[in-house]
Amino acid sequence: MKTNTLDVLIVGAGAAGMMCAIEAGKRGRRVRVIDHAKAPGEKIRISGGGRCNFTNTGIHPAAYLGENPRFALSALKRFSQHDFIKMVERHRIPYHEKTLGQLFCDDSAKDIIKMLTDEMKAAGVILSLNLGVKAINKTGTLFSVDLDDGSRVEAQSVVIATGAKSIPKMGATGWAYDVARQFGLRVTDTRPGLVPLTFEPTLLESLKPLAGVSLDAVVQHKAPKDAAAGRPSKPTQFREGLLFTHRGLSGPSILQISSYWREGEAITVNLAPDIDVAAALLAAKNENGKQMVHTAMGHIVPRRLAEVLCERAGLKGKLAEQGDKKLRALAESANAWTVKPVGSEGYRTAEVTLGGVDTTQLDQQTMEAKDVKGLYFIGEAVDITGWLGGYNFQWAWSSGWAAGQAA
C-alpha cells in the first residue's frame, strides 16, 4: 500500500476545512485536504440563494446555541467577522449588506470558493476531491488514514471538517460523530436546525388556502420552566419573514425559532406586529359598521389570511353584526396565534444540525480533542450552532482559523 506522509490531513473541503488548510499552510505545514464531493465548498455554493451570506456584521454570543455556547467566544474573537471581511475585500469581491447585518456577495457564492481555493494554492495546500476515508487509526504520535483509492496517509494532525447531517442530498452524514466516538469523545444529541415546521393534517387542511402567503411576523417560543433557576425561561423571539407552506410554516422567522423549539411545544405568532388588531377592528366597527368583517381584516393582514382567520373564528357578515368579544378573539388569532407544530421537515431541508461533538472535550483555543493529541473538530461537527444570517459561516471561518494555528 502506498503511504504518504503529511503534517496535517483535513477531511472536508467546506468552509471550515478550507480556512483551516489556509492557516496551517501559511505556517509551513504540509497540508492535504480531501473530500468525497466532486467540488470544494458545495454548501457555500448553494447558500444564500447562490450568493453566500458569508458573515454578519453583528456577530454576538447570544446568537449561538449548544450545551456551552460560550465555547465559541475565543475563536470568534480571535478571528472575527471583521477579519473575514478584510479577506473578502483583499480579493476584491463585491458584496452588500441586507437586513440585520447579513453580508452577501454581489455576484456569486463561487467568488468565496475561488478566494478560498486560491488562498489554499498560495499556501501550498494539496486538494484531493472524489476521495473518502475508509479508516482512521492512531499509533503513537501519528495517525494512519486509509483512503478509498487504496492509499494510506500518515499525519501528525487530523482535522475533521465534514459538517453534519443537514442536506443529505449533498452527501452530508454523521461521519464526524462516528470518528469522535471512535476516539472516546462524547457527542451530544443532534437534531435538525434552521428548518421549516410542520402541522398535523386537520390543521393543514384548514390552512390549505394560505400556502404561498408570506408576511412580516414576530414568532416567539417560550421555553419550559428553567428547573435550575426555578422560574420560567425568558421567551425567545424573532421578527422576520414568515411563509405558509403546504406542510406548515417556513420563512426566516420560523427557521430561527426552530432551533429553540422542541417537539410537543407551542410557538406564538404575531401576524400583524405593528398593529393592535383589536383596536383597529373596534375602530373600524364604529366608523363603518357596514363593512364586512373579512374586508376589515384584509386591511390589516393579507386578504387570503384575513378570510381564513375569519372562517376559523366563525365570523361572517358585517362588523356591526359582531360582538366586541368576538372581534377581540379574532384579533388575538392575528396578534397572538398560538400553534403547536408536530415536527419539522427534518435534515432534508435543515440548513444546520444542532448538537455535535461535546465542547467540553475540546480545547477552545485550538479545537483539539483534549485527550487525543493531534485530533481536531471544527465547524458544524461541533456542538455550536448559530442563527440564520451568516452566523454559522462565521463559526466555520473562526473555528477553522483557530485549528489552523495549531494543527
CSV table of C-alpha atoms in Angstrom, one decimal:
chain,number,residue,atom,x,y,z
A,1,MET,CA,0.0,0.0,0.0
A,2,LYS,CA,1.3,3.4,-1.0
A,3,THR,CA,1.9,5.6,2.1
A,4,ASN,CA,2.1,9.4,2.0
A,5,THR,CA,3.4,11.4,5.0
A,6,LEU,CA,1.9,14.8,5.9
A,7,ASP,CA,1.8,17.2,8.8
A,8,VAL,CA,-1.9,17.8,8.5
A,9,LEU,CA,-4.7,15.9,6.9
A,10,ILE,CA,-8.0,17.7,6.8
A,11,VAL,CA,-11.2,15.7,6.0
A,12,GLY,CA,-13.8,18.0,4.4
A,13,ALA,CA,-13.3,20.8,1.9
A,14,GLY,CA,-16.1,23.0,3.2
A,15,ALA,CA,-15.9,26.5,4.8
A,16,ALA,CA,-14.2,25.4,8.0
A,17,GLY,CA,-11.8,22.8,6.4
A,18,MET,CA,-10.5,25.2,3.7
A,19,MET,CA,-10.0,28.0,6.2
A,20,CYS,CA,-8.1,25.6,8.5
A,21,ALA,CA,-5.9,24.5,5.5
A,22,ILE,CA,-5.1,28.0,4.5
A,23,GLU,CA,-3.9,28.9,8.0
A,24,ALA,CA,-1.9,25.7,8.6
A,25,GLY,CA,-0.3,26.0,5.1
A,26,LYS,CA,0.8,29.6,5.9
A,27,ARG,CA,2.7,28.2,8.9
A,28,GLY,CA,4.7,26.0,6.6
A,29,ARG,CA,2.8,22.8,7.4
A,30,ARG,CA,2.5,20.1,4.7
A,31,VAL,CA,-1.3,20.1,4.3
A,32,ARG,CA,-3.7,17.9,2.3
A,33,VAL,CA,-7.5,18.4,2.2
A,34,ILE,CA,-9.7,15.5,1.0
A,35,ASP,CA,-13.4,15.5,0.3
A,36,HIS,CA,-15.7,12.9,-1.2
A,37,ALA,CA,-17.5,15.6,-3.3
A,38,LYS,CA,-16.6,16.4,-6.8
A,39,ALA,CA,-16.0,20.1,-6.0
A,40,PRO,CA,-15.0,22.1,-2.9
A,41,GLY,CA,-17.4,24.3,-0.9
A,42,GLU,CA,-20.6,22.8,-2.2
A,43,LYS,CA,-22.6,24.1,0.8
A,44,ILE,CA,-21.0,27.6,0.2
A,45,ARG,CA,-22.1,27.4,-3.5
A,46,ILE,CA,-25.8,26.9,-2.7
A,47,SER,CA,-26.0,29.2,0.3
A,48,GLY,CA,-27.8,32.5,0.3
A,49,GLY,CA,-29.6,31.7,-3.0
A,50,GLY,CA,-26.3,31.3,-4.7
A,51,ARG,CA,-24.8,34.5,-3.3
A,52,CYS,CA,-23.5,33.2,0.1
A,53,ASN,CA,-24.4,35.0,3.2
A,54,PHE,CA,-20.8,34.7,4.3
A,55,THR,CA,-20.9,36.5,7.7
A,56,ASN,CA,-22.8,39.1,9.7
A,57,THR,CA,-21.7,42.5,10.9
A,58,GLY,CA,-23.3,41.9,14.3
A,59,ILE,CA,-21.8,38.6,15.5
A,60,HIS,CA,-22.6,38.2,19.2
A,61,PRO,CA,-22.5,35.4,21.7
A,62,ALA,CA,-26.3,35.2,22.2
A,63,ALA,CA,-26.6,34.2,18.6
A,64,TYR,CA,-25.1,30.7,19.2
A,65,LEU,CA,-26.7,27.6,20.7
A,66,GLY,CA,-25.2,24.5,22.3
A,67,GLU,CA,-24.7,23.0,25.7
A,68,ASN,CA,-21.9,25.5,26.2
A,69,PRO,CA,-22.3,28.3,23.6
A,70,ARG,CA,-19.6,30.4,25.3
A,71,PHE,CA,-17.1,27.9,24.0
A,72,ALA,CA,-17.3,29.7,20.6
A,73,LEU,CA,-16.2,33.1,22.1
A,74,SER,CA,-12.4,32.5,21.9
A,75,ALA,CA,-12.4,31.6,18.2
A,76,LEU,CA,-14.9,34.3,17.3
A,77,LYS,CA,-12.9,37.0,19.0
A,78,ARG,CA,-9.5,35.9,17.6
A,79,PHE,CA,-10.8,35.7,14.0
A,80,SER,CA,-13.9,37.9,13.8
A,81,GLN,CA,-16.3,38.9,11.1
A,82,HIS,CA,-14.1,41.9,10.5
A,83,ASP,CA,-11.1,39.7,9.8
A,84,PHE,CA,-13.1,37.7,7.2
A,85,ILE,CA,-14.5,40.9,5.6
A,86,LYS,CA,-10.9,42.1,5.2
A,87,MET,CA,-10.1,38.9,3.4
A,88,VAL,CA,-13.1,39.3,1.1
A,89,GLU,CA,-12.1,42.9,0.4
A,90,ARG,CA,-8.5,41.9,-0.3
A,91,HIS,CA,-9.7,39.6,-3.0
A,92,ARG,CA,-11.9,42.5,-4.3
A,93,ILE,CA,-15.1,40.5,-4.0
A,94,PRO,CA,-18.0,42.9,-4.3
A,95,TYR,CA,-20.6,42.4,-1.5
A,96,HIS,CA,-23.6,44.2,0.1
A,97,GLU,CA,-25.4,44.2,3.4
A,98,LYS,CA,-29.0,43.1,3.6
A,99,THR,CA,-31.3,43.2,6.6
A,100,LEU,CA,-30.0,42.5,10.1
A,101,GLY,CA,-26.3,42.8,9.2
A,102,GLN,CA,-26.3,40.0,6.7
A,103,LEU,CA,-23.5,40.2,4.1
A,104,PHE,CA,-23.9,38.7,0.7
A,105,CYS,CA,-21.7,38.5,-2.5
A,106,ASP,CA,-23.0,40.9,-5.2
A,107,ASP,CA,-22.3,38.3,-7.9
A,108,SER,CA,-21.9,34.7,-6.8
A,109,ALA,CA,-21.0,32.4,-3.9
A,110,LYS,CA,-18.4,31.0,-6.3
A,111,ASP,CA,-16.4,34.1,-5.6
A,112,ILE,CA,-15.9,33.0,-2.0
A,113,ILE,CA,-15.0,29.4,-3.1
A,114,LYS,CA,-12.4,30.8,-5.5
A,115,MET,CA,-11.0,33.0,-2.8
A,116,LEU,CA,-10.5,30.0,-0.5
A,117,THR,CA,-9.1,27.7,-3.2
A,118,ASP,CA,-6.7,30.5,-4.4
A,119,GLU,CA,-5.6,31.0,-0.8
A,120,MET,CA,-5.0,27.3,-0.3
A,121,LYS,CA,-3.0,27.1,-3.5
A,122,ALA,CA,-0.8,30.0,-2.4
A,123,ALA,CA,-0.3,28.3,0.9
A,124,GLY,CA,0.9,25.1,-0.8
A,125,VAL,CA,-2.2,23.0,0.2
A,126,ILE,CA,-3.0,19.8,-1.8
A,127,LEU,CA,-6.7,19.4,-2.5
A,128,SER,CA,-8.0,15.9,-3.4
A,129,LEU,CA,-11.6,15.5,-4.4
A,130,ASN,CA,-13.8,12.5,-5.1
A,131,LEU,CA,-11.9,10.8,-2.3
A,132,GLY,CA,-13.2,9.4,1.0
A,133,VAL,CA,-11.8,7.8,4.2
A,134,LYS,CA,-12.1,4.1,4.9
A,135,ALA,CA,-10.5,4.1,8.4
A,136,ILE,CA,-8.6,6.3,10.8
A,137,ASN,CA,-6.3,4.9,13.5
A,138,LYS,CA,-3.6,6.3,15.7
A,139,THR,CA,-0.3,4.7,16.7
A,140,GLY,CA,2.0,6.7,18.9
A,141,THR,CA,2.1,10.2,17.7
A,142,LEU,CA,0.9,9.5,14.2
A,143,PHE,CA,-2.5,9.0,12.6
A,144,SER,CA,-2.8,6.4,9.9
A,145,VAL,CA,-5.7,7.1,7.5
A,146,ASP,CA,-6.7,4.6,4.8
A,147,LEU,CA,-8.4,6.3,1.8
A,148,ASP,CA,-10.9,5.0,-0.8
A,149,ASP,CA,-8.3,4.9,-3.5
A,150,GLY,CA,-6.3,2.2,-1.6
A,151,SER,CA,-3.6,4.6,-0.4
A,152,ARG,CA,-2.7,5.5,3.2
A,153,VAL,CA,-1.8,8.8,4.7
A,154,GLU,CA,0.2,9.2,7.9
A,155,ALA,CA,-0.1,12.6,9.6
A,156,GLN,CA,0.7,14.3,12.9
A,157,SER,CA,-2.7,16.0,12.9
A,158,VAL,CA,-6.1,15.1,11.5
A,159,VAL,CA,-8.8,17.7,11.3
A,160,ILE,CA,-12.4,16.6,11.0
A,161,ALA,CA,-14.3,19.2,9.0
A,162,THR,CA,-17.0,17.1,7.4
A,163,GLY,CA,-20.0,19.0,8.7
A,164,ALA,CA,-23.1,17.2,10.0
A,165,LYS,CA,-26.3,15.6,8.8
A,166,SER,CA,-28.1,18.6,7.2
A,167,ILE,CA,-28.9,18.4,3.5
A,168,PRO,CA,-28.0,14.7,3.0
A,169,LYS,CA,-28.6,15.0,-0.8
A,170,MET,CA,-25.3,16.8,-0.9
A,171,GLY,CA,-23.6,13.9,0.8
A,172,ALA,CA,-23.9,15.1,4.4
A,173,THR,CA,-23.7,12.4,7.0
A,174,GLY,CA,-22.9,11.9,10.7
A,175,TRP,CA,-19.5,10.5,9.9
A,176,ALA,CA,-17.7,13.2,12.1
A,177,TYR,CA,-19.7,11.9,15.1
A,178,ASP,CA,-18.5,8.3,14.3
A,179,VAL,CA,-14.9,9.4,14.4
A,180,ALA,CA,-15.5,11.3,17.6
A,181,ARG,CA,-17.0,8.3,19.3
A,182,GLN,CA,-14.2,6.0,18.0
A,183,PHE,CA,-11.7,8.1,19.9
A,184,GLY,CA,-13.8,8.3,23.0
A,185,LEU,CA,-15.4,11.7,22.6
A,186,ARG,CA,-19.0,12.3,23.7
A,187,VAL,CA,-21.5,13.5,21.0
A,188,THR,CA,-24.5,15.5,22.3
A,189,ASP,CA,-28.0,14.8,21.0
A,190,THR,CA,-28.4,16.0,17.4
A,191,ARG,CA,-31.5,17.3,15.6
A,192,PRO,CA,-32.3,19.5,12.5
A,193,GLY,CA,-31.9,23.2,13.0
A,194,LEU,CA,-33.0,26.3,10.9
A,195,VAL,CA,-35.7,24.1,9.4
A,196,PRO,CA,-39.4,24.6,8.4
A,197,LEU,CA,-42.0,23.4,10.9
A,198,THR,CA,-44.9,21.1,10.1
A,199,PHE,CA,-48.5,20.8,11.2
A,200,GLU,CA,-50.9,17.9,11.7
A,201,PRO,CA,-53.3,17.0,8.9
A,202,THR,CA,-56.5,18.6,10.3
A,203,LEU,CA,-54.8,22.0,10.9
A,204,LEU,CA,-53.1,21.8,7.5
A,205,GLU,CA,-56.4,21.3,5.8
A,206,SER,CA,-57.9,24.4,7.4
A,207,LEU,CA,-54.8,26.4,6.4
A,208,LYS,CA,-54.6,25.0,2.9
A,209,PRO,CA,-55.7,28.2,1.1
A,210,LEU,CA,-52.7,30.0,2.7
A,211,ALA,CA,-49.9,28.1,1.0
A,212,GLY,CA,-47.6,30.7,-0.6
A,213,VAL,CA,-48.8,33.6,1.6
A,214,SER,CA,-45.9,35.5,3.1
A,215,LEU,CA,-45.7,38.4,5.6
A,216,ASP,CA,-43.6,40.0,8.3
A,217,ALA,CA,-44.2,38.4,11.6
A,218,VAL,CA,-42.9,38.0,15.2
A,219,VAL,CA,-42.5,34.4,16.2
A,220,GLN,CA,-42.0,33.6,19.9
A,221,HIS,CA,-41.0,30.4,21.7
A,222,LYS,CA,-41.4,30.2,25.4
A,223,ALA,CA,-39.1,27.6,26.8
A,224,PRO,CA,-40.2,25.3,29.6
A,225,LYS,CA,-39.6,26.3,33.2
A,226,ASP,CA,-35.9,26.7,34.0
A,227,ALA,CA,-35.6,24.0,36.6
A,228,ALA,CA,-32.2,25.3,37.9
A,229,ALA,CA,-33.5,28.8,38.4
A,230,GLY,CA,-37.0,27.7,39.4
A,231,ARG,CA,-38.7,30.2,37.1
A,232,PRO,CA,-39.9,30.4,33.5
A,233,SER,CA,-37.1,30.9,31.0
A,234,LYS,CA,-37.1,34.2,29.0
A,235,PRO,CA,-39.0,33.8,25.7
A,236,THR,CA,-37.0,33.8,22.5
A,237,GLN,CA,-38.5,35.8,19.6
A,238,PHE,CA,-37.6,36.8,16.1
A,239,ARG,CA,-39.1,39.3,13.8
A,240,GLU,CA,-38.6,38.3,10.1
A,241,GLY,CA,-40.5,37.0,7.2
A,242,LEU,CA,-42.9,34.1,7.6
A,243,LEU,CA,-44.2,31.8,4.8
A,244,PHE,CA,-47.2,29.5,4.9
A,245,THR,CA,-46.4,26.2,3.1
A,246,HIS,CA,-48.4,23.1,2.2
A,247,ARG,CA,-46.7,21.4,5.1
A,248,GLY,CA,-46.8,24.1,7.7
A,249,LEU,CA,-44.7,27.2,8.2
A,250,SER,CA,-41.3,28.4,6.9
A,251,GLY,CA,-39.5,31.7,6.3
A,252,PRO,CA,-36.6,33.2,8.2
A,253,SER,CA,-38.6,33.8,11.5
A,254,ILE,CA,-39.7,30.1,11.6
A,255,LEU,CA,-36.2,28.8,10.7
A,256,GLN,CA,-34.8,30.9,13.5
A,257,ILE,CA,-37.3,29.7,16.1
A,258,SER,CA,-37.0,26.1,15.0
A,259,SER,CA,-33.6,25.9,16.7
A,260,TYR,CA,-35.2,26.6,20.0
A,261,TRP,CA,-38.5,24.7,19.6
A,262,ARG,CA,-38.8,21.1,20.8
A,263,GLU,CA,-41.5,18.5,19.8
A,264,GLY,CA,-44.6,18.9,21.9
A,265,GLU,CA,-44.1,22.7,22.5
A,266,ALA,CA,-46.1,25.5,21.1
A,267,ILE,CA,-45.0,28.7,19.3
A,268,THR,CA,-46.8,32.1,19.3
A,269,VAL,CA,-47.0,34.1,16.1
A,270,ASN,CA,-47.9,37.8,15.8
A,271,LEU,CA,-49.1,38.1,12.2
A,272,ALA,CA,-49.6,41.9,12.4
A,273,PRO,CA,-46.7,43.0,14.7
A,274,ASP,CA,-47.2,46.8,14.2
A,275,ILE,CA,-50.9,46.8,14.7
A,276,ASP,CA,-53.2,46.4,17.7
A,277,VAL,CA,-55.7,44.4,15.7
A,278,ALA,CA,-58.5,44.6,18.4
A,279,ALA,CA,-58.3,48.4,18.5
A,280,ALA,CA,-58.2,48.6,14.7
A,281,LEU,CA,-61.3,46.3,14.3
A,282,LEU,CA,-63.3,48.1,17.0
A,283,ALA,CA,-62.4,51.5,15.5
A,284,ALA,CA,-63.5,50.2,12.0
A,285,LYS,CA,-66.8,49.0,13.5
A,286,ASN,CA,-67.5,52.4,14.9
A,287,GLU,CA,-66.5,54.2,11.7
A,288,ASN,CA,-68.2,51.9,9.2
A,289,GLY,CA,-70.2,49.1,10.7
A,290,LYS,CA,-71.5,48.1,7.3
A,291,GLN,CA,-68.0,46.9,6.2
A,292,MET,CA,-67.6,43.1,6.0
A,293,VAL,CA,-65.5,41.7,8.8
A,294,HIS,CA,-63.2,39.9,6.4
A,295,THR,CA,-62.7,43.1,4.4
A,296,ALA,CA,-61.7,45.0,7.6
A,297,MET,CA,-59.2,42.2,8.4
A,298,GLY,CA,-58.0,42.4,4.9
A,299,HIS,CA,-56.7,45.9,5.6
A,300,ILE,CA,-54.5,44.5,8.3
A,301,VAL,CA,-53.2,41.2,7.0
A,302,PRO,CA,-53.1,39.7,3.5
A,303,ARG,CA,-56.6,39.1,2.1
A,304,ARG,CA,-56.3,35.3,2.0
A,305,LEU,CA,-55.1,35.2,5.6
A,306,ALA,CA,-58.0,37.5,6.6
A,307,GLU,CA,-60.5,35.2,5.1
A,308,VAL,CA,-59.1,32.1,6.8
A,309,LEU,CA,-58.9,33.8,10.2
A,310,CYS,CA,-62.5,35.0,9.9
A,311,GLU,CA,-63.6,31.5,8.8
A,312,ARG,CA,-61.7,29.8,11.7
A,313,ALA,CA,-63.3,32.3,14.1
A,314,GLY,CA,-66.7,31.6,12.7
A,315,LEU,CA,-67.3,35.3,11.9
A,316,LYS,CA,-69.3,36.3,8.8
A,317,GLY,CA,-71.2,39.4,7.7
A,318,LYS,CA,-70.8,43.0,8.7
A,319,LEU,CA,-68.7,44.5,11.5
A,320,ALA,CA,-71.8,45.9,13.1
A,321,GLU,CA,-73.2,42.4,13.5
A,322,GLN,CA,-70.2,41.1,15.5
A,323,GLY,CA,-69.9,41.4,19.3
A,324,ASP,CA,-66.8,43.2,20.6
A,325,LYS,CA,-65.8,40.0,22.4
A,326,LYS,CA,-65.8,38.0,19.2
A,327,LEU,CA,-63.8,40.7,17.4
A,328,ARG,CA,-61.2,40.7,20.2
A,329,ALA,CA,-60.9,36.9,19.9
A,330,LEU,CA,-60.4,37.3,16.1
A,331,ALA,CA,-57.8,39.9,16.8
A,332,GLU,CA,-55.9,37.6,19.2
A,333,SER,CA,-55.8,35.0,16.4
A,334,ALA,CA,-53.8,37.5,14.5
A,335,ASN,CA,-51.7,39.2,17.2
A,336,ALA,CA,-51.1,36.1,19.3
A,337,TRP,CA,-51.8,32.9,17.3
A,338,THR,CA,-50.6,30.0,19.4
A,339,VAL,CA,-50.0,26.9,17.5
A,340,LYS,CA,-48.3,23.6,18.2
A,341,PRO,CA,-46.2,22.1,15.3
A,342,VAL,CA,-46.0,18.4,15.2
A,343,GLY,CA,-42.5,18.2,13.8
A,344,SER,CA,-40.1,19.7,11.3
A,345,GLU,CA,-39.1,18.9,7.7
A,346,GLY,CA,-36.0,17.2,9.0
A,347,TYR,CA,-32.4,17.0,7.8
A,348,ARG,CA,-33.6,17.1,4.2
A,349,THR,CA,-34.2,20.8,4.3
A,350,ALA,CA,-32.4,21.8,7.5
A,351,GLU,CA,-29.7,24.4,7.0
A,352,VAL,CA,-27.7,23.2,10.0
A,353,THR,CA,-27.5,20.4,12.6
A,354,LEU,CA,-27.9,21.2,16.3
A,355,GLY,CA,-25.7,19.4,18.7
A,356,GLY,CA,-22.5,17.6,17.9
A,357,VAL,CA,-19.1,16.9,19.4
A,358,ASP,CA,-19.2,17.9,23.0
A,359,THR,CA,-17.3,21.1,23.5
A,360,THR,CA,-16.1,20.1,27.0
A,361,GLN,CA,-13.9,17.5,25.2
A,362,LEU,CA,-12.2,20.2,23.0
A,363,ASP,CA,-9.7,22.9,23.7
A,364,GLN,CA,-11.5,26.2,22.9
A,365,GLN,CA,-8.2,27.8,21.8
A,366,THR,CA,-7.3,25.2,19.3
A,367,MET,CA,-10.3,22.9,18.7
A,368,GLU,CA,-8.1,19.9,19.5
A,369,ALA,CA,-9.5,17.0,21.4
A,370,LYS,CA,-8.2,17.3,25.0
A,371,ASP,CA,-7.5,13.5,25.3
A,372,VAL,CA,-6.4,12.8,21.7
A,373,LYS,CA,-3.4,14.9,20.8
A,374,GLY,CA,-3.5,15.9,17.1
A,375,LEU,CA,-7.2,15.3,16.5
A,376,TYR,CA,-9.3,18.4,15.8
A,377,PHE,CA,-13.0,19.0,15.2
A,378,ILE,CA,-14.2,22.2,13.6
A,379,GLY,CA,-17.3,23.8,12.0
A,380,GLU,CA,-20.8,22.2,12.1
A,381,ALA,CA,-19.5,18.9,13.5
A,382,VAL,CA,-19.1,20.7,16.9
A,383,ASP,CA,-21.9,21.4,19.3
A,384,ILE,CA,-22.1,25.1,18.3
A,385,THR,CA,-24.9,26.3,16.1
A,386,GLY,CA,-25.6,29.9,15.1
A,387,TRP,CA,-28.6,31.9,14.0
A,388,LEU,CA,-29.6,32.2,10.4
A,389,GLY,CA,-27.9,35.2,8.7
A,390,GLY,CA,-24.2,34.4,8.4
A,391,TYR,CA,-23.5,33.3,11.9
A,392,ASN,CA,-22.8,29.6,11.0
A,393,PHE,CA,-20.4,30.6,8.3
A,394,GLN,CA,-18.5,32.8,10.7
A,395,TRP,CA,-18.3,29.9,13.2
A,396,ALA,CA,-16.8,27.9,10.3
A,397,TRP,CA,-14.2,30.6,9.5
A,398,SER,CA,-13.3,31.2,13.1
A,399,SER,CA,-13.1,27.6,14.2
A,400,GLY,CA,-11.2,26.6,11.1
A,401,TRP,CA,-8.8,29.6,11.7
A,402,ALA,CA,-8.2,28.6,15.3
A,403,ALA,CA,-7.4,25.0,14.4
A,404,GLY,CA,-5.2,26.1,11.6
A,405,GLN,CA,-3.0,28.0,14.1
A,406,ALA,CA,-2.2,24.7,16.0
A,407,ALA,CA,-2.7,21.7,13.7
